């Protein structure tokens, strides 16, 4: 599996980012085009291209995405008001970077989840 995604380069610090968290399983950095006052991407260090590529071996890593999301949301001061976690999958899901990632979005009231794009 290729380790050469845009996010792998950010994880290895080969290209700059506003990194807010890193451990042995996941890395988190601020989205370069934030859609809300808080917009952080939480990414497995290992390349999993899409949700469709997830296996049982990934369960610890994928669980870590949630515990880190909750920790970062508290750090950002958005826990009590609430926030949204999003994982896009492939073309119809709006995925642009084929290295699975969770969006942590908050700091403002968010719109409804969009329905079918006609
Ligand atoms: P997705 O559409 O779910 O694949 O989300 C990809 C996200 O990556 C988008 O929200 C982009 O704004 C974000 N992004 C792209 N390049 C960078 C970068 N160099 N640093 C931080 N975020 C990025």
JSON list of C-alpha atoms and ligand atoms in Angstrom, two decimals:
[
{"chain": "A", "resi": 1, "resn": "UNK", "atom": "CA", "xyz": [0.00, 0.00, 0.00]},
{"chain": "A", "resi": 2, "resn": "UNK", "atom": "CA", "xyz": [1.38, 3.40, -0.99]},
{"chain": "A", "resi": 3, "resn": "UNK", "atom": "CA", "xyz": [2.53, 5.59, 1.89]},
{"chain": "A", "resi": 4, "resn": "UNK", "atom": "CA", "xyz": [2.68, 8.57, -0.43]},
{"chain": "A", "resi": 5, "resn": "UNK", "atom": "CA", "xyz": [-0.52, 10.50, 0.07]},
{"chain": "A", "resi": 6, "resn": "UNK", "atom": "CA", "xyz": [-0.66, 14.22, 0.77]},
{"chain": "A", "resi": 7, "resn": "UNK", "atom": "CA", "xyz": [-1.61, 13.39, 4.35]},
{"chain": "A", "resi": 8, "resn": "UNK", "atom": "CA", "xyz": [1.29, 10.92, 4.74]},
{"chain": "A", "resi": 9, "resn": "UNK", "atom": "CA", "xyz": [3.65, 13.76, 3.89]},
{"chain": "A", "resi": 10, "resn": "UNK", "atom": "CA", "xyz": [1.97, 15.95, 6.51]},
{"chain": "A", "resi": 11, "resn": "UNK", "atom": "CA", "xyz": [2.16, 13.12, 9.08]},
{"chain": "A", "resi": 12, "resn": "UNK", "atom": "CA", "xyz": [5.89, 12.67, 8.34]},
{"chain": "A", "resi": 13, "resn": "UNK", "atom": "CA", "xyz": [6.28, 16.49, 8.56]},
{"chain": "A", "resi": 14, "resn": "UNK", "atom": "CA", "xyz": [7.64, 16.63, 5.02]},
{"chain": "A", "resi": 15, "resn": "UNK", "atom": "CA", "xyz": [5.13, 19.35, 4.22]},
{"chain": "A", "resi": 16, "resn": "UNK", "atom": "CA", "xyz": [3.95, 21.95, 6.73]},
{"chain": "A", "resi": 17, "resn": "UNK", "atom": "CA", "xyz": [0.64, 21.88, 8.56]},
{"chain": "A", "resi": 18, "resn": "UNK", "atom": "CA", "xyz": [-0.94, 23.29, 11.69]},
{"chain": "A", "resi": 19, "resn": "UNK", "atom": "CA", "xyz": [-0.60, 20.01, 13.59]},
{"chain": "A", "resi": 20, "resn": "UNK", "atom": "CA", "xyz": [-2.49, 19.85, 16.88]},
{"chain": "A", "resi": 21, "resn": "UNK", "atom": "CA", "xyz": [-1.99, 16.21, 17.93]},
{"chain": "A", "resi": 22, "resn": "UNK", "atom": "CA", "xyz": [0.09, 13.15, 17.06]},
{"chain": "A", "resi": 23, "resn": "UNK", "atom": "CA", "xyz": [0.53, 9.71, 18.62]},
{"chain": "A", "resi": 24, "resn": "UNK", "atom": "CA", "xyz": [1.60, 6.28, 17.38]},
{"chain": "A", "resi": 25, "resn": "UNK", "atom": "CA", "xyz": [-1.71, 5.69, 15.59]},
{"chain": "A", "resi": 26, "resn": "UNK", "atom": "CA", "xyz": [-3.20, 9.00, 14.45]},
{"chain": "A", "resi": 27, "resn": "UNK", "atom": "CA", "xyz": [-2.30, 12.59, 13.59]},
{"chain": "A", "resi": 28, "resn": "UNK", "atom": "CA", "xyz": [-4.54, 15.69, 13.70]},
{"chain": "A", "resi": 29, "resn": "UNK", "atom": "CA", "xyz": [-4.03, 19.00, 11.92]},
{"chain": "A", "resi": 30, "resn": "UNK", "atom": "CA", "xyz": [-6.19, 21.98, 11.00]},
{"chain": "A", "resi": 31, "resn": "UNK", "atom": "CA", "xyz": [-7.94, 21.87, 7.64]},
{"chain": "A", "resi": 32, "resn": "UNK", "atom": "CA", "xyz": [-6.31, 24.27, 5.20]},
{"chain": "A", "resi": 33, "resn": "UNK", "atom": "CA", "xyz": [-9.77, 25.48, 4.06]},
{"chain": "A", "resi": 34, "resn": "UNK", "atom": "CA", "xyz": [-11.81, 25.54, 7.27]},
{"chain": "A", "resi": 35, "resn": "UNK", "atom": "CA", "xyz": [-15.58, 25.28, 6.86]},
{"chain": "A", "resi": 36, "resn": "UNK", "atom": "CA", "xyz": [-16.25, 26.41, 10.46]},
{"chain": "A", "resi": 37, "resn": "UNK", "atom": "CA", "xyz": [-14.34, 28.13, 13.30]},
{"chain": "A", "resi": 38, "resn": "UNK", "atom": "CA", "xyz": [-12.95, 24.72, 14.31]},
{"chain": "A", "resi": 39, "resn": "UNK", "atom": "CA", "xyz": [-12.12, 22.36, 11.46]},
{"chain": "A", "resi": 40, "resn": "UNK", "atom": "CA", "xyz": [-9.55, 19.69, 12.26]},
{"chain": "A", "resi": 41, "resn": "UNK", "atom": "CA", "xyz": [-8.70, 16.54, 10.30]},
{"chain": "A", "resi": 42, "resn": "UNK", "atom": "CA", "xyz": [-7.86, 13.41, 12.29]},
{"chain": "A", "resi": 43, "resn": "UNK", "atom": "CA", "xyz": [-5.99, 10.89, 10.18]},
{"chain": "A", "resi": 44, "resn": "UNK", "atom": "CA", "xyz": [-4.65, 7.36, 10.75]},
{"chain": "A", "resi": 45, "resn": "UNK", "atom": "CA", "xyz": [-0.85, 7.39, 10.42]},
{"chain": "A", "resi": 46, "resn": "UNK", "atom": "CA", "xyz": [-1.21, 4.26, 8.29]},
{"chain": "A", "resi": 47, "resn": "UNK", "atom": "CA", "xyz": [-2.73, 4.78, 4.84]},
{"chain": "A", "resi": 48, "resn": "UNK", "atom": "CA", "xyz": [-6.26, 3.39, 4.64]},
{"chain": "A", "resi": 49, "resn": "UNK", "atom": "CA", "xyz": [-7.55, 4.89, 1.36]},
{"chain": "A", "resi": 50, "resn": "UNK", "atom": "CA", "xyz": [-11.29, 4.81, 2.09]},
{"chain": "A", "resi": 51, "resn": "UNK", "atom": "CA", "xyz": [-13.82, 3.46, 4.58]},
{"chain": "A", "resi": 52, "resn": "UNK", "atom": "CA", "xyz": [-14.35, 0.65, 2.06]},
{"chain": "A", "resi": 53, "resn": "UNK", "atom": "CA", "xyz": [-10.76, -0.50, 2.74]},
{"chain": "A", "resi": 54, "resn": "UNK", "atom": "CA", "xyz": [-11.19, -0.80, 6.51]},
{"chain": "A", "resi": 55, "resn": "UNK", "atom": "CA", "xyz": [-10.53, -4.21, 8.11]},
{"chain": "A", "resi": 56, "resn": "UNK", "atom": "CA", "xyz": [-10.91, -5.60, 11.63]},
{"chain": "A", "resi": 57, "resn": "UNK", "atom": "CA", "xyz": [-7.18, -4.96, 12.14]},
{"chain": "A", "resi": 58, "resn": "UNK", "atom": "CA", "xyz": [-7.96, -1.24, 11.96]},
{"chain": "A", "resi": 59, "resn": "UNK", "atom": "CA", "xyz": [-10.45, -1.21, 14.83]},
{"chain": "A", "resi": 60, "resn": "UNK", "atom": "CA", "xyz": [-8.00, 0.16, 17.42]},
{"chain": "A", "resi": 61, "resn": "UNK", "atom": "CA", "xyz": [-6.87, 2.91, 15.07]},
{"chain": "A", "resi": 62, "resn": "UNK", "atom": "CA", "xyz": [-10.41, 3.84, 14.08]},
{"chain": "A", "resi": 63, "resn": "UNK", "atom": "CA", "xyz": [-11.49, 3.91, 17.72]},
{"chain": "A", "resi": 64, "resn": "UNK", "atom": "CA", "xyz": [-8.59, 6.28, 18.40]},
{"chain": "A", "resi": 65, "resn": "UNK", "atom": "CA", "xyz": [-10.03, 8.73, 15.86]},
{"chain": "A", "resi": 66, "resn": "UNK", "atom": "CA", "xyz": [-13.04, 9.14, 18.17]},
{"chain": "A", "resi": 67, "resn": "UNK", "atom": "CA", "xyz": [-11.15, 9.44, 21.44]},
{"chain": "A", "resi": 68, "resn": "UNK", "atom": "CA", "xyz": [-8.83, 12.04, 19.89]},
{"chain": "A", "resi": 69, "resn": "UNK", "atom": "CA", "xyz": [-11.82, 13.88, 18.37]},
{"chain": "A", "resi": 70, "resn": "UNK", "atom": "CA", "xyz": [-13.44, 14.12, 21.80]},
{"chain": "A", "resi": 71, "resn": "UNK", "atom": "CA", "xyz": [-10.18, 15.28, 23.40]},
{"chain": "A", "resi": 72, "resn": "UNK", "atom": "CA", "xyz": [-9.57, 17.94, 20.74]},
{"chain": "A", "resi": 73, "resn": "UNK", "atom": "CA", "xyz": [-13.18, 19.13, 20.91]},
{"chain": "A", "resi": 74, "resn": "UNK", "atom": "CA", "xyz": [-12.74, 19.71, 24.66]},
{"chain": "A", "resi": 75, "resn": "UNK", "atom": "CA", "xyz": [-9.44, 21.54, 24.00]},
{"chain": "A", "resi": 76, "resn": "UNK", "atom": "CA", "xyz": [-11.16, 23.71, 21.39]},
{"chain": "A", "resi": 77, "resn": "UNK", "atom": "CA", "xyz": [-13.96, 24.52, 23.85]},
{"chain": "A", "resi": 78, "resn": "UNK", "atom": "CA", "xyz": [-16.71, 23.20, 21.57]},
{"chain": "A", "resi": 79, "resn": "UNK", "atom": "CA", "xyz": [-17.75, 20.08, 23.49]},
{"chain": "A", "resi": 80, "resn": "UNK", "atom": "CA", "xyz": [-20.70, 21.51, 25.37]},
{"chain": "A", "resi": 81, "resn": "UNK", "atom": "CA", "xyz": [-22.29, 23.23, 22.38]},
{"chain": "A", "resi": 82, "resn": "UNK", "atom": "CA", "xyz": [-21.66, 20.22, 20.16]},
{"chain": "A", "resi": 83, "resn": "UNK", "atom": "CA", "xyz": [-19.93, 19.53, 16.89]},
{"chain": "A", "resi": 84, "resn": "UNK", "atom": "CA", "xyz": [-19.95, 17.20, 13.90]},
{"chain": "A", "resi": 85, "resn": "UNK", "atom": "CA", "xyz": [-17.66, 14.34, 12.91]},
{"chain": "A", "resi": 86, "resn": "UNK", "atom": "CA", "xyz": [-17.63, 13.50, 9.19]},
{"chain": "A", "resi": 87, "resn": "UNK", "atom": "CA", "xyz": [-15.93, 10.78, 7.16]},
{"chain": "A", "resi": 88, "resn": "UNK", "atom": "CA", "xyz": [-16.47, 11.04, 3.41]},
{"chain": "A", "resi": 89, "resn": "UNK", "atom": "CA", "xyz": [-16.16, 7.93, 1.25]},
{"chain": "A", "resi": 90, "resn": "UNK", "atom": "CA", "xyz": [-15.23, 8.04, -2.45]},
{"chain": "A", "resi": 91, "resn": "UNK", "atom": "CA", "xyz": [-16.70, 10.20, -5.19]},
{"chain": "A", "resi": 92, "resn": "UNK", "atom": "CA", "xyz": [-20.37, 10.38, -4.25]},
{"chain": "A", "resi": 93, "resn": "UNK", "atom": "CA", "xyz": [-19.43, 10.92, -0.60]},
{"chain": "A", "resi": 94, "resn": "UNK", "atom": "CA", "xyz": [-17.31, 13.93, -1.55]},
{"chain": "A", "resi": 95, "resn": "UNK", "atom": "CA", "xyz": [-13.92, 12.42, -0.67]},
{"chain": "A", "resi": 96, "resn": "UNK", "atom": "CA", "xyz": [-11.02, 14.40, -2.16]},
{"chain": "A", "resi": 97, "resn": "UNK", "atom": "CA", "xyz": [-8.01, 12.91, -0.39]},
{"chain": "A", "resi": 98, "resn": "UNK", "atom": "CA", "xyz": [-7.80, 9.11, -0.56]},
{"chain": "A", "resi": 99, "resn": "UNK", "atom": "CA", "xyz": [-6.32, 8.67, 2.91]},
{"chain": "A", "resi": 100, "resn": "UNK", "atom": "CA", "xyz": [-9.17, 8.06, 5.33]},
{"chain": "A", "resi": 101, "resn": "UNK", "atom": "CA", "xyz": [-9.75, 10.99, 7.68]},
{"chain": "A", "resi": 102, "resn": "UNK", "atom": "CA", "xyz": [-12.32, 12.26, 10.13]},
{"chain": "A", "resi": 103, "resn": "UNK", "atom": "CA", "xyz": [-13.38, 15.92, 9.99]},
{"chain": "A", "resi": 104, "resn": "UNK", "atom": "CA", "xyz": [-13.98, 17.55, 13.40]},
{"chain": "A", "resi": 105, "resn": "UNK", "atom": "CA", "xyz": [-16.15, 20.57, 12.63]},
{"chain": "A", "resi": 106, "resn": "UNK", "atom": "CA", "xyz": [-17.64, 22.99, 15.16]},
{"chain": "A", "resi": 107, "resn": "UNK", "atom": "CA", "xyz": [-17.61, 26.37, 16.84]},
{"chain": "A", "resi": 108, "resn": "UNK", "atom": "CA", "xyz": [-20.88, 27.42, 15.16]},
{"chain": "A", "resi": 109, "resn": "UNK", "atom": "CA", "xyz": [-24.33, 25.96, 14.60]},
{"chain": "A", "resi": 110, "resn": "UNK", "atom": "CA", "xyz": [-24.04, 23.72, 11.54]},
{"chain": "A", "resi": 111, "resn": "UNK", "atom": "CA", "xyz": [-26.57, 23.27, 8.77]},
{"chain": "A", "resi": 112, "resn": "UNK", "atom": "CA", "xyz": [-28.44, 20.06, 8.20]},
{"chain": "A", "resi": 113, "resn": "UNK", "atom": "CA", "xyz": [-26.61, 17.18, 6.59]},
{"chain": "A", "resi": 114, "resn": "UNK", "atom": "CA", "xyz": [-27.08, 17.73, 2.85]},
{"chain": "A", "resi": 115, "resn": "UNK", "atom": "CA", "xyz": [-29.44, 15.52, 0.93]},
{"chain": "A", "resi": 116, "resn": "UNK", "atom": "CA", "xyz": [-29.07, 14.31, -2.64]},
{"chain": "A", "resi": 117, "resn": "UNK", "atom": "CA", "xyz": [-27.35, 16.83, -4.94]},
{"chain": "A", "resi": 118, "resn": "UNK", "atom": "CA", "xyz": [-29.65, 17.24, -7.96]},
{"chain": "B", "resi": 1, "resn": "LIG", "atom": "P1", "xyz": [-12.32, 15.15, 1.93]},
{"chain": "B", "resi": 1, "resn": "LIG", "atom": "O1", "xyz": [-13.12, 15.93, 0.92]},
{"chain": "B", "resi": 1, "resn": "LIG", "atom": "O2", "xyz": [-13.16, 14.48, 2.99]},
{"chain": "B", "resi": 1, "resn": "LIG", "atom": "O3", "xyz": [-11.34, 14.20, 1.26]},
{"chain": "B", "resi": 1, "resn": "LIG", "atom": "O4", "xyz": [-11.49, 16.22, 2.73]},
{"chain": "B", "resi": 1, "resn": "LIG", "atom": "C1", "xyz": [-10.21, 16.63, 2.36]},
{"chain": "B", "resi": 1, "resn": "LIG", "atom": "C2", "xyz": [-9.90, 17.87, 3.17]},
{"chain": "B", "resi": 1, "resn": "LIG", "atom": "O5", "xyz": [-8.50, 18.07, 3.15]},
{"chain": "B", "resi": 1, "resn": "LIG", "atom": "C3", "xyz": [-10.54, 19.16, 2.63]},
{"chain": "B", "resi": 1, "resn": "LIG", "atom": "O6", "xyz": [-11.39, 19.71, 3.63]},
{"chain": "B", "resi": 1, "resn": "LIG", "atom": "C4", "xyz": [-9.34, 20.05, 2.35]},
{"chain": "B", "resi": 1, "resn": "LIG", "atom": "O7", "xyz": [-9.58, 21.41, 2.66]},
{"chain": "B", "resi": 1, "resn": "LIG", "atom": "C5", "xyz": [-8.26, 19.44, 3.22]},
{"chain": "B", "resi": 1, "resn": "LIG", "atom": "N1", "xyz": [-6.89, 19.67, 2.79]},
{"chain": "B", "resi": 1, "resn": "LIG", "atom": "C6", "xyz": [-6.39, 19.54, 1.54]},
{"chain": "B", "resi": 1, "resn": "LIG", "atom": "N2", "xyz": [-5.06, 19.82, 1.53]},
{"chain": "B", "resi": 1, "resn": "LIG", "atom": "C7", "xyz": [-4.73, 20.12, 2.82]},
{"chain": "B", "resi": 1, "resn": "LIG", "atom": "C8", "xyz": [-3.51, 20.48, 3.46]},
{"chain": "B", "resi": 1, "resn": "LIG", "atom": "N3", "xyz": [-2.35, 20.58, 2.80]},
{"chain": "B", "resi": 1, "resn": "LIG", "atom": "N4", "xyz": [-3.53, 20.72, 4.81]},
{"chain": "B", "resi": 1, "resn": "LIG", "atom": "C9", "xyz": [-4.69, 20.62, 5.49]},
{"chain": "B", "resi": 1, "resn": "LIG", "atom": "N5", "xyz": [-5.86, 20.27, 4.94]},
{"chain": "B", "resi": 1, "resn": "LIG", "atom": "C10", "xyz": [-5.89, 20.02, 3.63]}
]
